[in-house]
Amino acid sequence: DNHVNPPSVKWIDCLQYTAVTDVGMRRSNNQDAHSVVLAKSEQLWPEQGHVLVVADGMGAHAAGELASEMAVRGVTLRFHQYEELTHVEALYKAIVETNVEIHRRGQANTDFHNMGTTISSLALLPYGAIVGHVGDSRVYRLRDNILEQLTFDHSLVWEMRRSGQLPKDGSGDAAIPSNVITRSLGPHESVDVDLEGPFDIQVGDCFLLCSDGLNGP
């Protein structure tokens, strides 16, 4: 019998991604920002990982736009600078220090005072996926036609559900403004960061990072 080897799968083809943003119908400027930084090679992937980030800015004038751009740029750059740390430690430190940078920029200019942004980041590594998160943007994983949210919304509605002040089934949500968030990068010098994972990765998994401009509708 002749044995025919299956066509070789190139490492570069093992990940497909797309990034889309839209200003929407209510604003003249886009306060969402995103960044995708892929490992430079298969050999460097265990060290560098693939890093994807979404941010949704808040603030008058151009403040929200500036905050979200600073967030996605700051987190991806810093994550790759902390080579002596574990990936979880590096992601945490990258988000914390980016918050300090955004806060200082807001304090230094009255036009940007109290500007803030959400941050949802995903690092894909050989041993799994890790998530760093602040705010109400989200990270999902789609597997076997089941869409699972991997992050907790830092919103007033979700926090009140968790504390028992609202029913967990969502029946009381309408009484609370849905756009009030309880954590963000920028308004305060310190920030509480959620770290999730590592989540196992299987062939065919699809991860979705999005702002509330997508998951709301």
mmCIF file of C-alpha atoms in Angstrom:
data_model
loop_
_atom_site.group_PDB
_atom_site.id
_atom_site.type_symbol
_atom_site.label_atom_id
_atom_site.label_comp_id
_atom_site.label_asym_id
_atom_site.label_seq_id
_atom_site.Cartn_x
_atom_site.Cartn_y
_atom_site.Cartn_z
ATOM 1 C CA ASP A 1 0.000 0.000 0.000
ATOM 2 C CA ASN A 2 1.182 3.464 -0.795
ATOM 3 C CA HIS A 3 1.070 5.771 2.232
ATOM 4 C CA VAL A 4 0.210 9.391 1.444
ATOM 5 C CA ASN A 5 1.110 11.952 4.076
ATOM 6 C CA PRO A 6 -1.564 14.548 4.810
ATOM 7 C CA PRO A 7 -0.727 18.034 3.547
ATOM 8 C CA SER A 8 1.535 19.750 6.027
ATOM 9 C CA VAL A 9 -0.076 22.413 8.186
ATOM 10 C CA LYS A 10 1.970 25.568 8.472
ATOM 11 C CA TRP A 11 2.152 27.190 11.904
ATOM 12 C CA ILE A 12 1.281 30.572 10.420
ATOM 13 C CA ASP A 13 -2.041 29.147 9.177
ATOM 14 C CA CYS A 14 -3.117 27.781 12.576
ATOM 15 C CA LEU A 15 -4.573 31.126 13.663
ATOM 16 C CA GLN A 16 -7.020 33.236 11.701
ATOM 17 C CA TYR A 17 -8.183 36.605 12.993
ATOM 18 C CA THR A 18 -10.086 39.669 11.929
ATOM 19 C CA ALA A 19 -10.515 43.092 13.535
ATOM 20 C CA VAL A 20 -13.458 45.378 12.782
ATOM 21 C CA THR A 21 -14.546 48.685 14.288
ATOM 22 C CA ASP A 22 -17.385 51.091 13.554
ATOM 23 C CA VAL A 23 -18.107 54.576 14.874
ATOM 24 C CA GLY A 24 -21.817 53.780 15.173
ATOM 25 C CA MET A 25 -24.752 56.129 14.620
ATOM 26 C CA ARG A 26 -24.608 58.385 17.700
ATOM 27 C CA ARG A 27 -21.019 59.687 17.814
ATOM 28 C CA SER A 28 -18.786 61.627 15.465
ATOM 29 C CA ASN A 29 -15.596 59.972 16.732
ATOM 30 C CA ASN A 30 -14.783 56.355 17.494
ATOM 31 C CA GLN A 31 -13.852 55.753 21.138
ATOM 32 C CA ASP A 32 -13.137 52.049 20.592
ATOM 33 C CA ALA A 33 -9.597 50.862 19.864
ATOM 34 C CA HIS A 34 -7.984 47.488 19.259
ATOM 35 C CA SER A 35 -4.567 45.931 18.801
ATOM 36 C CA VAL A 36 -3.376 42.549 17.511
ATOM 37 C CA VAL A 37 0.277 41.590 18.053
ATOM 38 C CA LEU A 38 1.211 38.108 16.872
ATOM 39 C CA ALA A 39 4.317 36.171 17.892
ATOM 40 C CA LYS A 40 7.024 36.659 15.286
ATOM 41 C CA SER A 41 7.674 32.936 14.785
ATOM 42 C CA GLU A 42 6.745 29.469 15.995
ATOM 43 C CA GLN A 43 9.940 29.365 18.052
ATOM 44 C CA LEU A 44 9.062 32.635 19.813
ATOM 45 C CA TRP A 45 5.389 31.820 20.362
ATOM 46 C CA PRO A 46 5.894 30.132 23.786
ATOM 47 C CA GLU A 47 7.654 33.277 24.982
ATOM 48 C CA GLN A 48 5.733 36.051 23.209
ATOM 49 C CA GLY A 49 2.258 34.618 22.708
ATOM 50 C CA HIS A 50 -0.353 36.155 20.453
ATOM 51 C CA VAL A 51 -1.853 39.223 22.167
ATOM 52 C CA LEU A 52 -5.214 40.763 21.272
ATOM 53 C CA VAL A 53 -6.706 43.792 23.025
ATOM 54 C CA VAL A 54 -9.958 45.767 22.842
ATOM 55 C CA ALA A 55 -10.667 49.044 24.674
ATOM 56 C CA ASP A 56 -13.717 51.319 24.855
ATOM 57 C CA GLY A 57 -12.950 54.882 25.913
ATOM 58 C CA MET A 58 -14.980 57.306 28.016
ATOM 59 C CA GLY A 59 -14.713 61.070 28.308
ATOM 60 C CA ALA A 60 -15.691 64.329 26.669
ATOM 61 C CA HIS A 61 -14.155 65.686 23.452
ATOM 62 C CA ALA A 62 -11.307 63.392 22.334
ATOM 63 C CA ALA A 63 -10.551 62.090 25.839
ATOM 64 C CA GLY A 64 -12.170 58.670 25.424
ATOM 65 C CA GLU A 65 -10.500 58.158 22.076
ATOM 66 C CA LEU A 66 -7.091 59.016 23.548
ATOM 67 C CA ALA A 67 -7.621 56.774 26.577
ATOM 68 C CA SER A 68 -8.544 53.695 24.520
ATOM 69 C CA GLU A 69 -5.609 54.194 22.136
ATOM 70 C CA MET A 70 -3.211 54.551 25.075
ATOM 71 C CA ALA A 71 -4.673 51.394 26.623
ATOM 72 C CA VAL A 72 -4.258 49.044 23.661
ATOM 73 C CA ARG A 73 -0.805 50.400 22.814
ATOM 74 C CA GLY A 74 0.394 50.428 26.419
ATOM 75 C CA VAL A 75 -0.759 46.911 27.306
ATOM 76 C CA THR A 76 0.698 45.207 24.229
ATOM 77 C CA LEU A 77 4.046 47.008 24.498
ATOM 78 C CA ARG A 78 4.462 46.419 28.224
ATOM 79 C CA PHE A 79 3.390 42.772 28.091
ATOM 80 C CA HIS A 80 6.357 41.980 25.851
ATOM 81 C CA GLN A 81 8.805 43.995 27.953
ATOM 82 C CA TYR A 82 8.484 41.913 31.135
ATOM 83 C CA GLU A 83 10.414 38.857 29.975
ATOM 84 C CA GLU A 84 11.487 37.939 33.521
ATOM 85 C CA LEU A 85 7.866 37.560 34.680
ATOM 86 C CA THR A 86 5.320 34.823 34.057
ATOM 87 C CA HIS A 87 2.755 35.642 31.370
ATOM 88 C CA VAL A 88 0.048 36.176 34.001
ATOM 89 C CA GLU A 89 2.281 38.520 36.002
ATOM 90 C CA ALA A 90 3.324 40.374 32.849
ATOM 91 C CA LEU A 91 -0.269 40.914 31.727
ATOM 92 C CA TYR A 92 -1.292 42.134 35.169
ATOM 93 C CA LYS A 93 1.644 44.540 35.425
ATOM 94 C CA ALA A 94 1.073 45.796 31.862
ATOM 95 C CA ILE A 95 -2.531 46.747 32.669
ATOM 96 C CA VAL A 96 -1.692 48.308 36.055
ATOM 97 C CA GLU A 97 1.122 50.448 34.649
ATOM 98 C CA THR A 98 -0.939 51.474 31.620
ATOM 99 C CA ASN A 99 -3.606 52.675 34.047
ATOM 100 C CA VAL A 100 -1.027 54.872 35.787
ATOM 101 C CA GLU A 101 0.025 56.339 32.431
ATOM 102 C CA ILE A 102 -3.565 57.147 31.414
ATOM 103 C CA HIS A 103 -4.325 58.622 34.849
ATOM 104 C CA ARG A 104 -1.290 60.912 34.731
ATOM 105 C CA ARG A 105 -2.192 62.089 31.233
ATOM 106 C CA GLY A 106 -5.711 62.880 32.404
ATOM 107 C CA GLN A 107 -4.482 64.791 35.441
ATOM 108 C CA ALA A 108 -2.032 66.846 33.396
ATOM 109 C CA ASN A 109 -4.599 68.281 30.959
ATOM 110 C CA THR A 110 -8.003 69.666 31.916
ATOM 111 C CA ASP A 111 -9.447 68.581 28.542
ATOM 112 C CA PHE A 112 -8.639 64.971 29.428
ATOM 113 C CA HIS A 113 -9.535 65.094 33.124
ATOM 114 C CA ASN A 114 -11.229 61.887 34.357
ATOM 115 C CA MET A 115 -10.870 60.194 30.988
ATOM 116 C CA GLY A 116 -11.088 56.437 31.164
ATOM 117 C CA THR A 117 -11.363 53.246 29.182
ATOM 118 C CA THR A 118 -12.243 49.596 29.486
ATOM 119 C CA ILE A 119 -9.628 46.986 28.614
ATOM 120 C CA SER A 120 -10.119 43.368 27.589
ATOM 121 C CA SER A 121 -6.962 41.495 26.622
ATOM 122 C CA LEU A 122 -6.324 37.935 25.497
ATOM 123 C CA ALA A 123 -2.951 36.187 25.291
ATOM 124 C CA LEU A 124 -2.898 32.914 23.317
ATOM 125 C CA LEU A 125 -0.047 30.609 24.373
ATOM 126 C CA PRO A 126 0.822 26.932 23.855
ATOM 127 C CA TYR A 127 -0.542 25.999 27.304
ATOM 128 C CA GLY A 128 -3.761 27.995 26.994
ATOM 129 C CA ALA A 129 -5.382 31.415 26.895
ATOM 130 C CA ILE A 130 -5.132 34.035 29.645
ATOM 131 C CA VAL A 131 -7.394 37.056 29.974
ATOM 132 C CA GLY A 132 -6.788 40.438 31.630
ATOM 133 C CA HIS A 133 -9.871 42.587 32.055
ATOM 134 C CA VAL A 134 -11.234 45.855 33.488
ATOM 135 C CA GLY A 135 -14.664 47.306 32.660
ATOM 136 C CA ASP A 136 -17.619 46.034 30.646
ATOM 137 C CA SER A 137 -15.987 45.081 27.374
ATOM 138 C CA ARG A 138 -16.000 41.298 27.023
ATOM 139 C CA VAL A 139 -14.070 38.193 25.982
ATOM 140 C CA TYR A 140 -16.017 35.169 24.742
ATOM 141 C CA ARG A 141 -15.040 31.702 23.550
ATOM 142 C CA LEU A 142 -17.156 29.894 20.959
ATOM 143 C CA ARG A 143 -16.790 26.107 21.063
ATOM 144 C CA ASP A 144 -19.187 23.451 19.747
ATOM 145 C CA ASN A 145 -21.766 26.177 19.022
ATOM 146 C CA ILE A 146 -21.729 27.319 22.654
ATOM 147 C CA LEU A 147 -20.745 30.956 23.279
ATOM 148 C CA GLU A 148 -19.229 31.305 26.762
ATOM 149 C CA GLN A 149 -18.373 34.658 28.332
ATOM 150 C CA LEU A 150 -14.947 34.449 29.989
ATOM 151 C CA THR A 151 -15.078 37.847 31.715
ATOM 152 C CA PHE A 152 -17.219 39.456 34.425
ATOM 153 C CA ASP A 153 -18.771 42.834 33.561
ATOM 154 C CA HIS A 154 -17.576 45.534 35.948
ATOM 155 C CA SER A 155 -20.922 47.279 35.664
ATOM 156 C CA LEU A 156 -23.411 48.414 38.291
ATOM 157 C CA VAL A 157 -25.958 45.860 37.085
ATOM 158 C CA TRP A 158 -23.549 42.909 37.300
ATOM 159 C CA GLU A 159 -22.114 44.016 40.655
ATOM 160 C CA MET A 160 -25.620 44.360 42.138
ATOM 161 C CA ARG A 161 -26.506 40.893 40.843
ATOM 162 C CA ARG A 162 -23.378 39.443 42.434
ATOM 163 C CA SER A 163 -24.119 41.103 45.808
ATOM 164 C CA GLY A 164 -27.722 39.874 45.757
ATOM 165 C CA GLN A 165 -29.283 43.341 45.351
ATOM 166 C CA LEU A 166 -30.723 42.268 41.991
ATOM 167 C CA PRO A 167 -32.126 38.868 40.932
ATOM 168 C CA LYS A 168 -29.471 36.760 39.179
ATOM 169 C CA ASP A 169 -31.902 35.934 36.354
ATOM 170 C CA GLY A 170 -31.754 39.535 35.127
ATOM 171 C CA SER A 171 -35.422 40.288 35.840
ATOM 172 C CA GLY A 172 -34.548 43.445 37.796
ATOM 173 C CA ASP A 173 -31.936 44.846 35.427
ATOM 174 C CA ALA A 174 -34.261 47.347 33.743
ATOM 175 C CA ALA A 175 -34.362 49.487 36.898
ATOM 176 C CA ILE A 176 -30.590 50.158 36.743
ATOM 177 C CA PRO A 177 -28.799 52.188 34.010
ATOM 178 C CA SER A 178 -26.950 49.652 31.879
ATOM 179 C CA ASN A 179 -24.062 51.987 30.981
ATOM 180 C CA VAL A 180 -22.730 52.616 34.508
ATOM 181 C CA ILE A 181 -19.409 50.830 34.934
ATOM 182 C CA THR A 182 -17.661 50.293 38.253
ATOM 183 C CA ARG A 183 -14.047 49.892 37.082
ATOM 184 C CA SER A 184 -12.004 51.430 34.287
ATOM 185 C CA LEU A 185 -8.471 52.479 33.442
ATOM 186 C CA GLY A 186 -7.610 56.131 33.970
ATOM 187 C CA PRO A 187 -9.885 57.829 36.512
ATOM 188 C CA HIS A 188 -7.919 56.537 39.522
ATOM 189 C CA GLU A 189 -4.220 56.015 40.175
ATOM 190 C CA SER A 190 -4.794 52.359 41.107
ATOM 191 C CA VAL A 191 -7.047 49.779 39.497
ATOM 192 C CA ASP A 192 -8.340 46.303 40.347
ATOM 193 C CA VAL A 193 -7.615 43.931 37.455
ATOM 194 C CA ASP A 194 -9.396 40.622 36.798
ATOM 195 C CA LEU A 195 -7.137 37.835 35.523
ATOM 196 C CA GLU A 196 -8.794 34.682 34.146
ATOM 197 C CA GLY A 197 -7.400 31.373 32.908
ATOM 198 C CA PRO A 198 -5.478 29.699 31.578
ATOM 199 C CA PHE A 199 -8.318 28.354 29.462
ATOM 200 C CA ASP A 200 -7.512 25.308 27.350
ATOM 201 C CA ILE A 201 -7.435 25.836 23.586
ATOM 202 C CA GLN A 202 -8.820 23.332 21.102
ATOM 203 C CA VAL A 203 -8.695 23.259 17.307
ATOM 204 C CA GLY A 204 -11.700 25.192 16.037
ATOM 205 C CA ASP A 205 -12.067 27.477 19.062
ATOM 206 C CA CYS A 206 -13.129 31.023 18.234
ATOM 207 C CA PHE A 207 -12.450 33.864 20.659
ATOM 208 C CA LEU A 208 -14.377 37.141 20.485
ATOM 209 C CA LEU A 209 -13.216 40.373 22.113
ATOM 210 C CA CYS A 210 -15.727 43.196 21.879
ATOM 211 C CA SER A 211 -16.980 46.414 23.421
ATOM 212 C CA ASP A 212 -20.578 46.889 24.541
ATOM 213 C CA GLY A 213 -21.219 48.402 21.111
ATOM 214 C CA LEU A 214 -21.432 44.803 19.907
ATOM 215 C CA ASN A 215 -22.641 42.740 22.852
ATOM 216 C CA GLY A 216 -25.306 45.316 23.817
ATOM 217 C CA PRO A 217 -27.332 45.001 20.594
#
